[in-house]
């Protein structure tokens, strides 16, 4: 039996009819065409499908869509709402050379955002811990860690200026 | 890797959940975070016709700490919430550490401590320390409420003492005795993205330098987390010297019942039980010593 | 050394923004109207005869549009080397027999994935199970089960190299040792599972979007297996989520998508699950290598005799090339006055092994380097001193094999020793004391020459179209799979034409538009080969405009012209200039409006049969070993390497850092756990590749060389760096524990067992 759910994705309200066996990943990619959310393993080990659900980084491949009823979902497509001006995390990923094949990138950025929202000044070890659920085969993580560290710095500088 | 079809229910109360379990038959499955269950379903290991999620039961995710009653962790409290809770970090540091050692960030944001227990994997991170700390499982079922010490809860891999239609609503962990220390170590033979090859947790109470009480549990070395009774005897009533710790480790290794699987060989596990037992005993003892009033 | 404006500078990748925002389209992101979803039925048995397949129930399931087995296909065998038809041993779907667990038996296309999945379970296959072999020894034993009728010995390919007088070499040696090494299979573990979408065009052509590193190879092999002409197939490579050698052959799902799209008239998509990738995916060759080397007392090498067996799995895949390359790499790094190699590629009932980053070199050089470390210890010579004594240098020739034009090996050794305080640490850490450092080195090819000679194609080609608005459009078959070659060739073109990055538009890897041939991304060939083709095309553009500009400024014929900063001018007289766009307009006007287009190509000459250029490098690992648990922690890596001119510094660093992750996993944590022919660890939970917490810090130095055969002096920097990590860690572990690993991977248990008996 299908369930009609309403959820908020990247600030936009959606009402979708889903089968209980559909994962959030399937609904985001197949029904809402948010293909920036990747599927790397389907078992919650690689992190390529990471999205924020009510502010928490979760694996969309291990989340049932029916359980996203009433939730706020943020995907990579919602990171930079204007489309033109990128999020600081995205800018740093680009500038530091943290992107190679790009398949892990969206998930890495979402994990980075989850970390920086909780901990604006993480140490290198804290960054690495926060990425422990995101695998990358291209970069060896070095430039990803560097990008997140630099993004944290810039976000802190910006919030100081705003105060 | 797609999920098989099932009916989904999200009851709003525990009694509604119990009724659903009774009416949907023995193949219906209860889920909290769902991370373990959905994985098993994706790999075709189980095909439940019906899932009953507990996440919509209000208040079931509560974490409460009370000076006298101790800690209560609700069935849907997330692993990440347990790992970061200020009272748990302060009064139950090893409970927080075990929650934090479980899987990865995303899974900790979805999965629960109680779910990790109910899954009854012998390699799970959370059971050993809770068993060592005399945690009690809070159960509700058709016959009403009951409580069961956690060390009587596990019956085999994936098998618990729950009766049909019973639900674990929470876990109560008594306060740590004065002059006590706890520790948990786990090892994975390969890499950090992991499921443990072996783990050991202990709670140890000192009187002066003498170990008055000790509870040691070993994971991933038998069908359920095992209690190291002979190792405990080796320590109880004595001062924890290097020699005693080593002897206790050897006893624990003797008592363990490891198998060879993907994650390690039986021989390696046996040897590591000795090493980890020694390490957790020393660490817990150190913690107990430093917690004693000068 | 030349001065560059764009080459060697920090230039962000041209696809970084699309990837950072999630707008980059990978194959599985493609959704076409009416698209069907495909799934593959795989063999549950390692070796069996197919007696009967009944697809009627599956075909009758509502929503199923097409079910095929090998019998429905043209039954044409394929393999990567059409030049050697006897090495082609694979059908897209099994005919008569299955040879490994996961071998493809049938395919279904349905309106959705759930229906396709259900249909698979309705296909009935009756098998007669046959005896199977899972290792080389059993496969080559007398009376062993035969996998392929054409090959009763199960040895599908062999390769010999010999030069110098080996008997004399060993007779004259003061010290001779022989060691046997075994190395294991590992997974490419690219993050993007393989995916393909096919659609039939109006004129009967098939368009295939596919996650591949070799669009041209896919095009020609798909055409042959479909019994069509090459240009009846159009292959487009969308963004690809990594390959590492695992996406460079025609694969079953590519064939099935195309074949079923043709049959149904509807687009068909196949995407593998991670479980399928691990269960049945290609992998690095397990090998057994026996190496005998001779030295003089002073450490001078006299000769080497290397014999290897490759455990190839059920089909050749890229195994013949790996066999060939193992032999070549065995002769690299050091000056062997005499050398003999004999390699055999053996069939077993396991998933086929194939190309993987380093392509035979990680295995071959693990043996070379570990043996070098053992010899250094026994001869009482410092491992770096022993290497310096024997190191290859610029100008060295390996008879019939290779000519080394530039070689920064000695400089790499000296540099890395200085970076890590080699001498102090070697002396400070006592053997067996829990801490240690060790060295491993590498050399790698910049694209292969072998296997492509005797064809009518260049090794690489490029087309440049120049426009009067000051932009140029580059068309190339080079396949960017994440390594960043689109950015690198754009930099080379911008440099050569004196333009900015934003003046260059690129279309790459669409076989209907980009110049024919080019073997794609493997063998670390693109920077050198495609870079040279791009330069060739750019120079032809310049030739066409320089004449016009010269006439315009009424220059003396001896004047040379230059393109720089978007302008064209006589050398040394930038005040007399016009913009690049004006020059293009003038050239077109002078030729009655003919569009200004040039084609460039690259075909190596006089470089031996291996490669136009070699990279070199040395790496040191420092480790700490927990002597009670046997767990190894790598504390730091230092690397000094020679890749010629660095075109894009961050891309080169990224290759190194990624290579270390792969090398670390290969050495310590990654392996396929097999029960007979069945792969047991089919998830990332149990296939343990290093995560961010496992990675140690790393320091790097580039050794400055200018490779005359390379574009602007560049050579490879992709695969070679994946080679030295295993021998470096193994040597450091030996220093820390006394355990000498000749049998990868290094596990805690092996360390404990070995140190107990020391």
PDB file of N, CA and C in Angstrom, chain C residues 631-679:
ATOM      1  N   UNK C 631      48.965  -4.674  14.997  1.00  0.00           N
ATOM      2  CA  UNK C 631      48.371  -3.648  14.138  1.00  0.00           C
ATOM      3  C   UNK C 631      49.408  -2.597  13.753  1.00  0.00           C
ATOM      4  N   UNK C 632      49.466  -2.346  12.447  1.00  0.00           N
ATOM      5  CA  UNK C 632      50.457  -1.420  11.900  1.00  0.00           C
ATOM      6  C   UNK C 632      49.826  -0.050  11.727  1.00  0.00           C
ATOM      7  N   UNK C 633      50.509   0.952  12.215  1.00  0.00           N
ATOM      8  CA  UNK C 633      50.059   2.307  11.960  1.00  0.00           C
ATOM      9  C   UNK C 633      51.138   3.013  11.157  1.00  0.00           C
ATOM     10  N   UNK C 634      50.775   3.493   9.972  1.00  0.00           N
ATOM     11  CA  UNK C 634      51.755   4.242   9.199  1.00  0.00           C
ATOM     12  C   UNK C 634      51.724   5.672   9.708  1.00  0.00           C
ATOM     13  N   UNK C 635      52.871   6.175  10.132  1.00  0.00           N
ATOM     14  CA  UNK C 635      52.937   7.509  10.724  1.00  0.00           C
ATOM     15  C   UNK C 635      53.099   8.592   9.672  1.00  0.00           C
ATOM     16  N   UNK C 636      53.856   8.275   8.620  1.00  0.00           N
ATOM     17  CA  UNK C 636      54.088   9.307   7.603  1.00  0.00           C
ATOM     18  C   UNK C 636      54.657   8.699   6.321  1.00  0.00           C
ATOM     19  N   UNK C 637      54.381   9.365   5.224  1.00  0.00           N
ATOM     20  CA  UNK C 637      55.013   9.022   3.945  1.00  0.00           C
ATOM     21  C   UNK C 637      55.807  10.212   3.434  1.00  0.00           C
ATOM     22  N   UNK C 638      56.945   9.928   2.817  1.00  0.00           N
ATOM     23  CA  UNK C 638      57.704  10.950   2.079  1.00  0.00           C
ATOM     24  C   UNK C 638      57.902  10.419   0.661  1.00  0.00           C
ATOM     25  N   UNK C 639      57.647  11.255  -0.304  1.00  0.00           N
ATOM     26  CA  UNK C 639      57.787  10.817  -1.691  1.00  0.00           C
ATOM     27  C   UNK C 639      58.557  11.855  -2.486  1.00  0.00           C
ATOM     28  N   UNK C 640      59.527  11.412  -3.271  1.00  0.00           N
ATOM     29  CA  UNK C 640      60.180  12.303  -4.250  1.00  0.00           C
ATOM     30  C   UNK C 640      60.005  11.628  -5.599  1.00  0.00           C
ATOM     31  N   UNK C 641      59.486  12.376  -6.562  1.00  0.00           N
ATOM     32  CA  UNK C 641      59.213  11.717  -7.844  1.00  0.00           C
ATOM     33  C   UNK C 641      59.450  12.626  -9.033  1.00  0.00           C
ATOM     34  N   UNK C 642      59.695  11.959 -10.146  1.00  0.00           N
ATOM     35  CA  UNK C 642      60.009  12.643 -11.399  1.00  0.00           C
ATOM     36  C   UNK C 642      58.914  12.327 -12.403  1.00  0.00           C
ATOM     37  N   UNK C 643      58.052  13.319 -12.643  1.00  0.00           N
ATOM     38  CA  UNK C 643      57.022  13.134 -13.665  1.00  0.00           C
ATOM     39  C   UNK C 643      57.217  14.156 -14.779  1.00  0.00           C
ATOM     40  N   UNK C 644      58.451  14.623 -14.942  1.00  0.00           N
ATOM     41  CA  UNK C 644      58.703  15.658 -15.943  1.00  0.00           C
ATOM     42  C   UNK C 644      58.081  16.968 -15.492  1.00  0.00           C
ATOM     43  N   UNK C 645      57.693  17.790 -16.470  1.00  0.00           N
ATOM     44  CA  UNK C 645      57.033  19.056 -16.137  1.00  0.00           C
ATOM     45  C   UNK C 645      55.700  18.773 -15.457  1.00  0.00           C
ATOM     46  N   UNK C 646      55.441  19.456 -14.356  1.00  0.00           N
ATOM     47  CA  UNK C 646      54.144  19.319 -13.703  1.00  0.00           C
ATOM     48  C   UNK C 646      53.166  20.283 -14.385  1.00  0.00           C
ATOM     49  N   UNK C 647      52.153  19.756 -15.042  1.00  0.00           N
ATOM     50  CA  UNK C 647      51.220  20.635 -15.766  1.00  0.00           C
ATOM     51  C   UNK C 647      50.209  21.253 -14.802  1.00  0.00           C
ATOM     52  N   UNK C 648      49.647  20.420 -13.914  1.00  0.00           N
ATOM     53  CA  UNK C 648      48.672  20.916 -12.948  1.00  0.00           C
ATOM     54  C   UNK C 648      49.067  20.412 -11.559  1.00  0.00           C
ATOM     55  N   UNK C 649      49.690  21.264 -10.757  1.00  0.00           N
ATOM     56  CA  UNK C 649      50.259  20.797  -9.477  1.00  0.00           C
ATOM     57  C   UNK C 649      49.237  20.109  -8.570  1.00  0.00           C
ATOM     58  N   UNK C 650      48.038  20.672  -8.455  1.00  0.00           N
ATOM     59  CA  UNK C 650      47.072  20.057  -7.532  1.00  0.00           C
ATOM     60  C   UNK C 650      46.608  18.701  -8.073  1.00  0.00           C
ATOM     61  N   UNK C 651      46.538  18.576  -9.383  1.00  0.00           N
ATOM     62  CA  UNK C 651      46.145  17.284  -9.954  1.00  0.00           C
ATOM     63  C   UNK C 651      47.217  16.238  -9.673  1.00  0.00           C
ATOM     64  N   UNK C 652      48.479  16.630  -9.779  1.00  0.00           N
ATOM     65  CA  UNK C 652      49.566  15.679  -9.510  1.00  0.00           C
ATOM     66  C   UNK C 652      49.568  15.301  -8.028  1.00  0.00           C
ATOM     67  N   UNK C 653      49.431  16.303  -7.153  1.00  0.00           N
ATOM     68  CA  UNK C 653      49.367  15.985  -5.714  1.00  0.00           C
ATOM     69  C   UNK C 653      48.187  15.062  -5.436  1.00  0.00           C
ATOM     70  N   UNK C 654      47.067  15.349  -6.065  1.00  0.00           N
ATOM     71  CA  UNK C 654      45.872  14.528  -5.863  1.00  0.00           C
ATOM     72  C   UNK C 654      46.093  13.096  -6.306  1.00  0.00           C
ATOM     73  N   UNK C 655      46.831  12.918  -7.410  1.00  0.00           N
ATOM     74  CA  UNK C 655      47.136  11.556  -7.856  1.00  0.00           C
ATOM     75  C   UNK C 655      47.974  10.845  -6.806  1.00  0.00           C
ATOM     76  N   UNK C 656      48.950  11.552  -6.263  1.00  0.00           N
ATOM     77  CA  UNK C 656      49.840  10.951  -5.259  1.00  0.00           C
ATOM     78  C   UNK C 656      49.056  10.576  -4.003  1.00  0.00           C
ATOM     79  N   UNK C 657      48.240  11.519  -3.527  1.00  0.00           N
ATOM     80  CA  UNK C 657      47.522  11.268  -2.270  1.00  0.00           C
ATOM     81  C   UNK C 657      46.526  10.114  -2.444  1.00  0.00           C
ATOM     82  N   UNK C 658      45.886  10.073  -3.595  1.00  0.00           N
ATOM     83  CA  UNK C 658      44.966   8.976  -3.864  1.00  0.00           C
ATOM     84  C   UNK C 658      45.695   7.654  -4.029  1.00  0.00           C
ATOM     85  N   UNK C 659      46.861   7.710  -4.650  1.00  0.00           N
ATOM     86  CA  UNK C 659      47.644   6.490  -4.850  1.00  0.00           C
ATOM     87  C   UNK C 659      48.074   5.919  -3.504  1.00  0.00           C
ATOM     88  N   UNK C 660      48.393   6.797  -2.571  1.00  0.00           N
ATOM     89  CA  UNK C 660      48.808   6.330  -1.247  1.00  0.00           C
ATOM     90  C   UNK C 660      47.639   5.618  -0.554  1.00  0.00           C
ATOM     91  N   UNK C 661      46.449   6.156  -0.702  1.00  0.00           N
ATOM     92  CA  UNK C 661      45.283   5.499  -0.098  1.00  0.00           C
ATOM     93  C   UNK C 661      45.137   4.084  -0.661  1.00  0.00           C
ATOM     94  N   UNK C 662      45.296   3.980  -1.977  1.00  0.00           N
ATOM     95  CA  UNK C 662      45.140   2.676  -2.616  1.00  0.00           C
ATOM     96  C   UNK C 662      46.278   1.727  -2.227  1.00  0.00           C
ATOM     97  N   UNK C 663      47.486   2.293  -2.149  1.00  0.00           N
ATOM     98  CA  UNK C 663      48.644   1.480  -1.793  1.00  0.00           C
ATOM     99  C   UNK C 663      48.571   1.012  -0.341  1.00  0.00           C
ATOM    100  N   UNK C 664      48.089   1.893   0.519  1.00  0.00           N
ATOM    101  CA  UNK C 664      47.948   1.553   1.938  1.00  0.00           C
ATOM    102  C   UNK C 664      46.934   0.406   2.096  1.00  0.00           C
ATOM    103  N   UNK C 665      45.819   0.525   1.400  1.00  0.00           N
ATOM    104  CA  UNK C 665      44.811  -0.530   1.450  1.00  0.00           C
ATOM    105  C   UNK C 665      45.358  -1.844   0.909  1.00  0.00           C
ATOM    106  N   UNK C 666      46.073  -1.764  -0.218  1.00  0.00           N
ATOM    107  CA  UNK C 666      46.656  -2.962  -0.853  1.00  0.00           C
ATOM    108  C   UNK C 666      47.584  -3.669   0.124  1.00  0.00           C
ATOM    109  N   UNK C 667      48.332  -2.899   0.885  1.00  0.00           N
ATOM    110  CA  UNK C 667      49.349  -3.477   1.763  1.00  0.00           C
ATOM    111  C   UNK C 667      48.760  -4.022   3.057  1.00  0.00           C
ATOM    112  N   UNK C 668      47.805  -3.295   3.634  1.00  0.00           N
ATOM    113  CA  UNK C 668      47.419  -3.621   5.008  1.00  0.00           C
ATOM    114  C   UNK C 668      45.984  -4.099   5.204  1.00  0.00           C
ATOM    115  N   UNK C 669      45.040  -3.630   4.416  1.00  0.00           N
ATOM    116  CA  UNK C 669      43.665  -3.917   4.819  1.00  0.00           C
ATOM    117  C   UNK C 669      42.755  -4.472   3.741  1.00  0.00           C
ATOM    118  N   UNK C 670      43.070  -4.270   2.472  1.00  0.00           N
ATOM    119  CA  UNK C 670      42.140  -4.700   1.435  1.00  0.00           C
ATOM    120  C   UNK C 670      42.485  -6.097   0.938  1.00  0.00           C
ATOM    121  N   UNK C 671      41.464  -6.915   0.808  1.00  0.00           N
ATOM    122  CA  UNK C 671      41.627  -8.210   0.144  1.00  0.00           C
ATOM    123  C   UNK C 671      40.250  -8.788  -0.131  1.00  0.00           C
ATOM    124  N   UNK C 672      40.214  -9.665  -1.114  1.00  0.00           N
ATOM    125  CA  UNK C 672      38.987 -10.428  -1.340  1.00  0.00           C
ATOM    126  C   UNK C 672      39.076 -11.689  -0.499  1.00  0.00           C
ATOM    127  N   UNK C 673      38.060 -11.913   0.315  1.00  0.00           N
ATOM    128  CA  UNK C 673      38.051 -13.134   1.102  1.00  0.00           C
ATOM    129  C   UNK C 673      37.210 -14.140   0.331  1.00  0.00           C
ATOM    130  N   UNK C 674      37.847 -15.225  -0.091  1.00  0.00           N
ATOM    131  CA  UNK C 674      37.211 -16.169  -0.993  1.00  0.00           C
ATOM    132  C   UNK C 674      36.966 -17.505  -0.298  1.00  0.00           C
ATOM    133  N   UNK C 675      35.820 -18.087  -0.610  1.00  0.00           N
ATOM    134  CA  UNK C 675      35.578 -19.457  -0.189  1.00  0.00           C
ATOM    135  C   UNK C 675      35.410 -20.233  -1.480  1.00  0.00           C
ATOM    136  N   UNK C 676      36.435 -20.968  -1.882  1.00  0.00           N
ATOM    137  CA  UNK C 676      36.423 -21.556  -3.207  1.00  0.00           C
ATOM    138  C   UNK C 676      36.355 -20.424  -4.211  1.00  0.00           C
ATOM    139  N   UNK C 677      35.352 -20.437  -5.046  1.00  0.00           N
ATOM    140  CA  UNK C 677      35.247 -19.381  -6.045  1.00  0.00           C
ATOM    141  C   UNK C 677      34.351 -18.239  -5.621  1.00  0.00           C
ATOM    142  N   UNK C 678      33.862 -18.280  -4.391  1.00  0.00           N
ATOM    143  CA  UNK C 678      32.883 -17.271  -3.985  1.00  0.00           C
ATOM    144  C   UNK C 678      33.546 -16.141  -3.205  1.00  0.00           C
ATOM    145  N   UNK C 679      33.271 -14.928  -3.626  1.00  0.00           N
ATOM    146  CA  UNK C 679      33.762 -13.757  -2.907  1.00  0.00           C
ATOM    147  C   UNK C 679      32.839 -13.498  -1.723  1.00  0.00           C
TER     148      UNK C 679
END
